[in-house]
CSV table of C-alpha atoms in Angstrom, one decimal:
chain,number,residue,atom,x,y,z
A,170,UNK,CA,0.0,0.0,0.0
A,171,UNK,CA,1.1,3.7,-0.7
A,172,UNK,CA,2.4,5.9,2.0
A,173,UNK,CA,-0.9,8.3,2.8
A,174,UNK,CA,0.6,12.0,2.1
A,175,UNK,CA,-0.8,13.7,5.5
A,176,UNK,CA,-1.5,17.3,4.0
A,177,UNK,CA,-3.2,18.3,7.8
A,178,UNK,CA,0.0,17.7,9.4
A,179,UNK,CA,2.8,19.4,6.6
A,180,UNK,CA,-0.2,22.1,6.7
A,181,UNK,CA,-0.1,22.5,10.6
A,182,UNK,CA,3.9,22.5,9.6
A,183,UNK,CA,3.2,26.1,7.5
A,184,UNK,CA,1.4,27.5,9.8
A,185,UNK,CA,4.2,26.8,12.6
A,186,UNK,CA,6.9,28.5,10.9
A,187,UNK,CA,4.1,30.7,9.7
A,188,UNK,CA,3.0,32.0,13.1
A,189,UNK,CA,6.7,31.9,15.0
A,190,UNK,CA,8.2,34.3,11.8
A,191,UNK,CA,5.2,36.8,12.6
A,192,UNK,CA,5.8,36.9,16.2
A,193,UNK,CA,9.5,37.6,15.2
A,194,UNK,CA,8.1,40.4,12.7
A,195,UNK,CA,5.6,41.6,15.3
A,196,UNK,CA,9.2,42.9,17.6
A,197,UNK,CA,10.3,44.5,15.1
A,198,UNK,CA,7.4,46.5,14.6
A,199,UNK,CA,5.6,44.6,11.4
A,200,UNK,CA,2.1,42.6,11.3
A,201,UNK,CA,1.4,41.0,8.1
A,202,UNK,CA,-2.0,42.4,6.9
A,203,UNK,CA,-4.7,40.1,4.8
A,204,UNK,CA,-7.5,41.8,3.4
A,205,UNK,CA,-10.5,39.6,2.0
A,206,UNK,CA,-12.9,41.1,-0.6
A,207,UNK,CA,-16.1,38.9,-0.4
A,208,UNK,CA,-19.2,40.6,-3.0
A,209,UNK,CA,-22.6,38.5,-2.3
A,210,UNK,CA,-23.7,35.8,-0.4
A,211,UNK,CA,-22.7,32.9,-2.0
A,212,UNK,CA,-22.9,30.7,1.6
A,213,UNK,CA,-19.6,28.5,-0.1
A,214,UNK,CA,-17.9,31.7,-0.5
A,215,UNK,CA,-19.4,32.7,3.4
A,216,UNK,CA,-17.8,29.7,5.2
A,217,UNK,CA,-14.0,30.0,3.1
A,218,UNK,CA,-13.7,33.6,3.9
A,219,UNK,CA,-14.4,32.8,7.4
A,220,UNK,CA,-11.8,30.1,7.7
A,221,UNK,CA,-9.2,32.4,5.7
A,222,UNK,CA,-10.2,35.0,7.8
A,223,UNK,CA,-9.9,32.8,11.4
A,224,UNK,CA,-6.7,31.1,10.1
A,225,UNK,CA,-5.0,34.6,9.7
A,226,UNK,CA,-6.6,35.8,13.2
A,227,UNK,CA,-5.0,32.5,14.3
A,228,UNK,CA,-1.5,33.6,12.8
A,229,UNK,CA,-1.1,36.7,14.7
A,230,UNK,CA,-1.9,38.7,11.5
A,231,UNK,CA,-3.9,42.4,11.1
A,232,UNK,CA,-7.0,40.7,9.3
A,233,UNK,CA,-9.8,42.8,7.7
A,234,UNK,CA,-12.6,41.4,5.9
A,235,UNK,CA,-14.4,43.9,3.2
A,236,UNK,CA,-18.2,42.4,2.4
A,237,UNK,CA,-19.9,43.9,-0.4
A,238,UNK,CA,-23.8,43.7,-1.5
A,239,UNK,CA,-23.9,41.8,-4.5
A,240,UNK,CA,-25.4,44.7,-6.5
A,241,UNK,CA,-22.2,46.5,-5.7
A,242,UNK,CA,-20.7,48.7,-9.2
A,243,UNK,CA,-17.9,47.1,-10.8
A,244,UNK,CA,-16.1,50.8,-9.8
A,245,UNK,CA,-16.5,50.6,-6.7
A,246,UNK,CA,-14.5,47.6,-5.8
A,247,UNK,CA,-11.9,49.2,-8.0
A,248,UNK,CA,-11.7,51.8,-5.8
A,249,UNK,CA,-11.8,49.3,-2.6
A,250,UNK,CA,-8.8,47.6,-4.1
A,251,UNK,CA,-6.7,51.1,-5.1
A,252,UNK,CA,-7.2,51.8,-1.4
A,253,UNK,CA,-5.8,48.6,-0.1
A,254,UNK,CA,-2.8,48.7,-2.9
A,255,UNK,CA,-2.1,51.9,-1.1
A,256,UNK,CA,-2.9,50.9,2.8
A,257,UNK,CA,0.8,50.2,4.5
A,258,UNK,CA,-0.6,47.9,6.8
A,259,UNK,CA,-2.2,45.6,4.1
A,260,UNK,CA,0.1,43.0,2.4
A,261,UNK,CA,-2.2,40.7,0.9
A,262,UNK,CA,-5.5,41.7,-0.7
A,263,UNK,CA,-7.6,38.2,-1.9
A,264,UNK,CA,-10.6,38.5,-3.7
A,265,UNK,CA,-12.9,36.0,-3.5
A,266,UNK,CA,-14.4,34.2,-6.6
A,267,UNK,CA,-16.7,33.7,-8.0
A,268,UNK,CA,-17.5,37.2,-8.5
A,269,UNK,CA,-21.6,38.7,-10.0
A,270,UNK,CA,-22.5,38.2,-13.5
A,271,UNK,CA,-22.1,42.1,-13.6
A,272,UNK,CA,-18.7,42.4,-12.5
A,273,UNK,CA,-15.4,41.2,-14.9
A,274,UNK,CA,-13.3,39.0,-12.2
A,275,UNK,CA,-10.2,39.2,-14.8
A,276,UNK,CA,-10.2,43.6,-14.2
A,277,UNK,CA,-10.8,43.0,-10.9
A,278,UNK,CA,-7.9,40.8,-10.6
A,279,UNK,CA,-5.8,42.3,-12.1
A,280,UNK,CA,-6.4,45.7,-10.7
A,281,UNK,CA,-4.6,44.4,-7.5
A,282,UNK,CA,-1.1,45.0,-7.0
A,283,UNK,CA,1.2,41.7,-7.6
A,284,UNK,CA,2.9,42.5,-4.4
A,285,UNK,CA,0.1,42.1,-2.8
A,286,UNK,CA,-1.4,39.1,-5.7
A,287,UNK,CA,-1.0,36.4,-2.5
A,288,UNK,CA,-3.5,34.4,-4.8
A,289,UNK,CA,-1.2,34.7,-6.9
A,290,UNK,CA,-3.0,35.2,-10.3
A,291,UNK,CA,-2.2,38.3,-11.9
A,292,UNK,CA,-0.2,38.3,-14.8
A,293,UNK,CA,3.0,39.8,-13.3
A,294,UNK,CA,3.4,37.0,-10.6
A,295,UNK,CA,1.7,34.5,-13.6
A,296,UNK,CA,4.4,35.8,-16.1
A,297,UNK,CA,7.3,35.6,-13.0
A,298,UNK,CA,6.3,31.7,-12.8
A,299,UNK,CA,6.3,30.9,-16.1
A,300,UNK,CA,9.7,31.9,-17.0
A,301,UNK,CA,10.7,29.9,-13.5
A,302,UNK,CA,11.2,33.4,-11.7
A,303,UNK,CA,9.8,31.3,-9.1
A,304,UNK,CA,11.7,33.0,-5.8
A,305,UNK,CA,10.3,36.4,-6.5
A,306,UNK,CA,6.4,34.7,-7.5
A,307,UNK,CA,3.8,34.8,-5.3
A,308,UNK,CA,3.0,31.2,-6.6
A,309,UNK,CA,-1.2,30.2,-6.3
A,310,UNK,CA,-2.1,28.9,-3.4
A,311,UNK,CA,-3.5,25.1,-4.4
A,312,UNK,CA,-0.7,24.3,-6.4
A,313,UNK,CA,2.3,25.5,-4.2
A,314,UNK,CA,0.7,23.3,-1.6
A,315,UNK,CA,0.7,20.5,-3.8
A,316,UNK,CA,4.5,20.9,-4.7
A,317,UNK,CA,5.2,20.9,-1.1
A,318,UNK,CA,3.6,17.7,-0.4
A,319,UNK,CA,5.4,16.7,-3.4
A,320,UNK,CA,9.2,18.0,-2.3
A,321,UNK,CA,8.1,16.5,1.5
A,322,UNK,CA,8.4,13.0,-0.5
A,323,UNK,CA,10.6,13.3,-3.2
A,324,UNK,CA,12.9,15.8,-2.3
A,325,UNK,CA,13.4,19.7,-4.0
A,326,UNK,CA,15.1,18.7,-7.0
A,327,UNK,CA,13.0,15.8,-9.2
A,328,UNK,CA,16.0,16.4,-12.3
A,329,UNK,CA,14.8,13.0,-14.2
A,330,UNK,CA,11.4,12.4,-13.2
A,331,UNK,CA,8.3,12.7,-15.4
A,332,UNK,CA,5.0,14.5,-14.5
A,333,UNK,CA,2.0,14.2,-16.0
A,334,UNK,CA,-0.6,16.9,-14.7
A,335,UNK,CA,-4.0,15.9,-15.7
A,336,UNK,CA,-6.3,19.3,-15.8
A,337,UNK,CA,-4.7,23.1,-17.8
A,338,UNK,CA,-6.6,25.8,-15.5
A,339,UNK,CA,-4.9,29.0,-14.7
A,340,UNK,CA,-5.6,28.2,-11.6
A,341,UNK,CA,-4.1,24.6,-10.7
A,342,UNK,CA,-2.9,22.9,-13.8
A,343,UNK,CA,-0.6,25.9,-15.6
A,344,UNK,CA,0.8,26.6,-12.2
A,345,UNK,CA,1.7,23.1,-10.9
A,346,UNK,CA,3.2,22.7,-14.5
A,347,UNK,CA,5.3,25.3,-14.3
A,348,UNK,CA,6.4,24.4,-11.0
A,349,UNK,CA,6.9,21.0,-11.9
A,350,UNK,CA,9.5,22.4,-15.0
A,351,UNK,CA,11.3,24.4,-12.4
A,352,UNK,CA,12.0,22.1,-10.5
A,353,UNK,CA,13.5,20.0,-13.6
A,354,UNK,CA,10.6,17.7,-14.3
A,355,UNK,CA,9.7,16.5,-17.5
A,356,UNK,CA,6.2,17.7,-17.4
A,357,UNK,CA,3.0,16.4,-20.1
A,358,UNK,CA,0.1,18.7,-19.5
A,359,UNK,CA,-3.1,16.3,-20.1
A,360,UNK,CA,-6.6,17.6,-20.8
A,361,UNK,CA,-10.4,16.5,-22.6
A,362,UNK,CA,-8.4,16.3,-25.3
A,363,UNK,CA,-5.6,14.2,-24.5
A,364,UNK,CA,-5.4,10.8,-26.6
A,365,UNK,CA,-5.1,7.6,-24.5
A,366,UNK,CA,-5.1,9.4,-21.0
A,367,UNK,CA,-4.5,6.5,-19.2
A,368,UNK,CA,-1.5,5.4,-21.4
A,369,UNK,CA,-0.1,8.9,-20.8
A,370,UNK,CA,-0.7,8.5,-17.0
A,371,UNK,CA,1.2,5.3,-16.0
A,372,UNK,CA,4.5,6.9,-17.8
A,373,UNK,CA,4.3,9.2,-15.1
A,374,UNK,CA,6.5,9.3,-11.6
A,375,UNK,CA,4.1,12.6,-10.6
A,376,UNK,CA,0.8,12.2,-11.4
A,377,UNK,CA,-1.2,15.3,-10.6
A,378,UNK,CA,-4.9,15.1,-11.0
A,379,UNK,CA,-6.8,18.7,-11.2
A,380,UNK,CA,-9.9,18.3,-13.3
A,381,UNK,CA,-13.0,18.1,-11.1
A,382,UNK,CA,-14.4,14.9,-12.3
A,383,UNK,CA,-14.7,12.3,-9.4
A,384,UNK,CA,-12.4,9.4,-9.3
A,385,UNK,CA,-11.8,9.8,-13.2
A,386,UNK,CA,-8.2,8.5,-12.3
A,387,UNK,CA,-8.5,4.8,-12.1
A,388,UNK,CA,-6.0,2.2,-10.5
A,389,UNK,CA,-4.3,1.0,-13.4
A,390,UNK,CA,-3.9,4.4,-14.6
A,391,UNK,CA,-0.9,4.7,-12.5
A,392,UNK,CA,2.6,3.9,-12.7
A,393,UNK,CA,4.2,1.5,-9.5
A,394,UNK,CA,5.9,3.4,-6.9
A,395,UNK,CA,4.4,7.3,-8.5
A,396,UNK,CA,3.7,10.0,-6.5
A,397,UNK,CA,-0.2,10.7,-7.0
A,398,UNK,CA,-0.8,14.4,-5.7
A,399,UNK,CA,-5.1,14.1,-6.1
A,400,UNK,CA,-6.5,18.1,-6.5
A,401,UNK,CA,-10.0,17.1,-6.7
A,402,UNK,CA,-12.8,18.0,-4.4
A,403,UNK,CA,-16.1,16.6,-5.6
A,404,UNK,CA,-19.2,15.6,-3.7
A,405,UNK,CA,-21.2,12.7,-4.5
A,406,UNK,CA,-24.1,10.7,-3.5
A,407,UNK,CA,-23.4,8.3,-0.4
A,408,UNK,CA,-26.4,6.0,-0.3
A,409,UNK,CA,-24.6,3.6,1.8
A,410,UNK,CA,-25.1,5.7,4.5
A,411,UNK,CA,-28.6,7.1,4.7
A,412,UNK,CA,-31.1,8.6,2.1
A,413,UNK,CA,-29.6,11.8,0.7
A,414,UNK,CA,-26.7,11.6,2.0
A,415,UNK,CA,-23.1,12.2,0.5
A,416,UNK,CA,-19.2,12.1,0.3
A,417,UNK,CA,-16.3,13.8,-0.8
A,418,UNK,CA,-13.9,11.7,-3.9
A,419,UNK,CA,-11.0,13.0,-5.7
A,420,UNK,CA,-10.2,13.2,-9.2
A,421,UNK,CA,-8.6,9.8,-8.4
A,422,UNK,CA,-10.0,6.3,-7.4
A,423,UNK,CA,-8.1,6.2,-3.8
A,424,UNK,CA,-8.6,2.8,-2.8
A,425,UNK,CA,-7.2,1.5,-6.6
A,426,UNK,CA,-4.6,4.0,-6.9
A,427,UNK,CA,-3.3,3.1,-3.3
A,428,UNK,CA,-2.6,-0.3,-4.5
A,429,UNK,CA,-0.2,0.8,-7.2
A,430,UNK,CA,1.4,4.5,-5.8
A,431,UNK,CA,4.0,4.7,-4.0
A,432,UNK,CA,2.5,8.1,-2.3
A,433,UNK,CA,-0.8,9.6,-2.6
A,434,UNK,CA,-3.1,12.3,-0.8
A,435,UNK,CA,-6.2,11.1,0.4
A,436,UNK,CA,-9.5,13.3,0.0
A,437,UNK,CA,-9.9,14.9,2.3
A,438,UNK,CA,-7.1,15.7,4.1
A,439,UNK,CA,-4.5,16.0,1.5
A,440,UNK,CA,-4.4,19.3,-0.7
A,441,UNK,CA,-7.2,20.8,0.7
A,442,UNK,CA,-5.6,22.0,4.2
A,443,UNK,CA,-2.2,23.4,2.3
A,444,UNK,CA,-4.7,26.1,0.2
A,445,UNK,CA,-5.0,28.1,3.3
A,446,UNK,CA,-1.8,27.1,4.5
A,447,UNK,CA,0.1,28.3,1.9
A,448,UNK,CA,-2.2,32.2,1.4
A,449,UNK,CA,-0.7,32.4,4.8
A,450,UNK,CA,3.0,31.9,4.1
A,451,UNK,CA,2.2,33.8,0.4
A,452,UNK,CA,0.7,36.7,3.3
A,453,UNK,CA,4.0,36.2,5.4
A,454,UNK,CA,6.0,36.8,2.7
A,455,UNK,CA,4.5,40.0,1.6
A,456,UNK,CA,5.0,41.1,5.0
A,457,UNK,CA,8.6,40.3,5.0
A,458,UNK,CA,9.4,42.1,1.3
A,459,UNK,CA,8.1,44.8,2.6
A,460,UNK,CA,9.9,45.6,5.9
A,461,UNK,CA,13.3,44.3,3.6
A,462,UNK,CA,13.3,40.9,6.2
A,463,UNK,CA,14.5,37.1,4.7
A,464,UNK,CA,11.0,35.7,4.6
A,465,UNK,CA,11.3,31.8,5.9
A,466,UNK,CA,11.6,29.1,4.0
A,467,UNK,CA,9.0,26.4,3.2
């Protein structure tokens, strides 16, 4: 059986070193700042701006939370994200998505300063990773997560070992690619598109599923001994315990792919925890540029 990536405990890690560089930052007169944008009342959107929000709180960070009625103007969140740009005491400004039908999330997005970008999805810190300018990136948050759990097993430098990401968002898949490349990994990006996906998948020592389709990633799909890093977070109906009840899968079949992997993250409790984890140390980090301090390493 595989060796069951524990993403709770290398997330509690994070915030460790997260928390004891900000008390260190604190004495010298610093307190990382987060700012979260939230417009509406999407309740999914409610409950992870509360745990971003608490998690900070927890870190010993300035935390501010800006919600907006759904019906806000497109101009005024502008102006609410030119005011945190220019607020000293706020390093990391997220925005959370989705955003309304009347509002373009790409302007918004990229109205934010990157040295603030923790999310790390404007095209400054996007065009910094892609050309593997990745010590000066803010990196997104779900992927740099996943390459920690990745370089907790196999060590920083994977020079010879291929990687087959399975999803091409801007959010997940690009990132984790490019990651993956700098890290000297011969990457294959794999989408709907891909001819003879499984085929593709068993060549691969890092096998990184990120498409939102529940345990698409079957068993045999995977290579012996790979390092299966499983993205996915998809509910689905659990009649085996109670009418209307339900579960959360991956992208991958665990219980198959455990057979064959060498290392996998389960669902839940593998990526998911290092998201927030790693907006905290992307937070920490802003801090540290900004009062001219080594940020820690991670």
């Amino acid at each position: 059986m595989a060796n069951i990536i524990d993403g709770k405990q290398v997330a509690e890690d994070v915030i460790a070193t997260v928390t004891k560089a900000t008390a260190t930052l604190a004495e010298k007169g610093v307190t990382p700042g987060l700012a979260v944008v939230i417009v509406g009342e999407d309740p999914a959107s409610q409950v992870y701006v509360a745990s971003k929000s608490k998690k900070a709180k927890a870190c010993g960070f300035h935390s501010v939370q800006h919600t907006l009625a759904a019906d806000t103007p497109q101009a005024d969140l502008l102006a609410l994200i030119g005011h945190l740009n220019a607020d000293p005491a706020i390093h990391g400004i997220l925005v959370q998505l989705p955003l309304p039908d009347h509002i373009d999330a790409g302007a918004v997005i990229q109205a934010i300063s990157p040295d603030k970008d923790v999310d790390g999805f404007t095209f400054v810190n996007v065009g910094r990773l892609g050309t593997g300018e990745v010590a000066s990136a803010f990196v997104p948050c779900t992927p740099a997560g996943s390459m920690l759990l990745i370089e907790r097993e196999r060590g920083r430098d994977l020079s010879g070992l291929s990687a087959v990401v399975v999803g091409r968002s801007n959010i997940v898949g690009k990132p984790m690619a490019n990651l993956l490349l700098a890290a000297n990994c011969t990457v294959t990006v794999a989408h709907s598109r891909t001819k003879d996906l499984p085929a593709l998948c068993r060549t691969a020592d890092i096998l990184v599923a990120a498409v939102g389709r529940p345990e698409m990633v079957r068993g045999d799909w995977v290579k012996e001994g790979a390092t299966v890093i499983d993205v996915g977070i998809n509910r689905i109906s659990a009649p085996e315990k109670g009418e209307g009840k339900t579960r959360l899968v991956g992208d991958v079949a665990f219980a198959e792919a455990a057979e064959r992997a060498g290392a996998i993250t389960p669902v839940p409790g593998g990526v998911g925890p290092m998201t927030i984890a790693m907006l905290m140390a992307n937070t920490l980090v802003s801090a540290s540029r900004a009062a001219g301090i080594e940020p820690p390493k991670f």
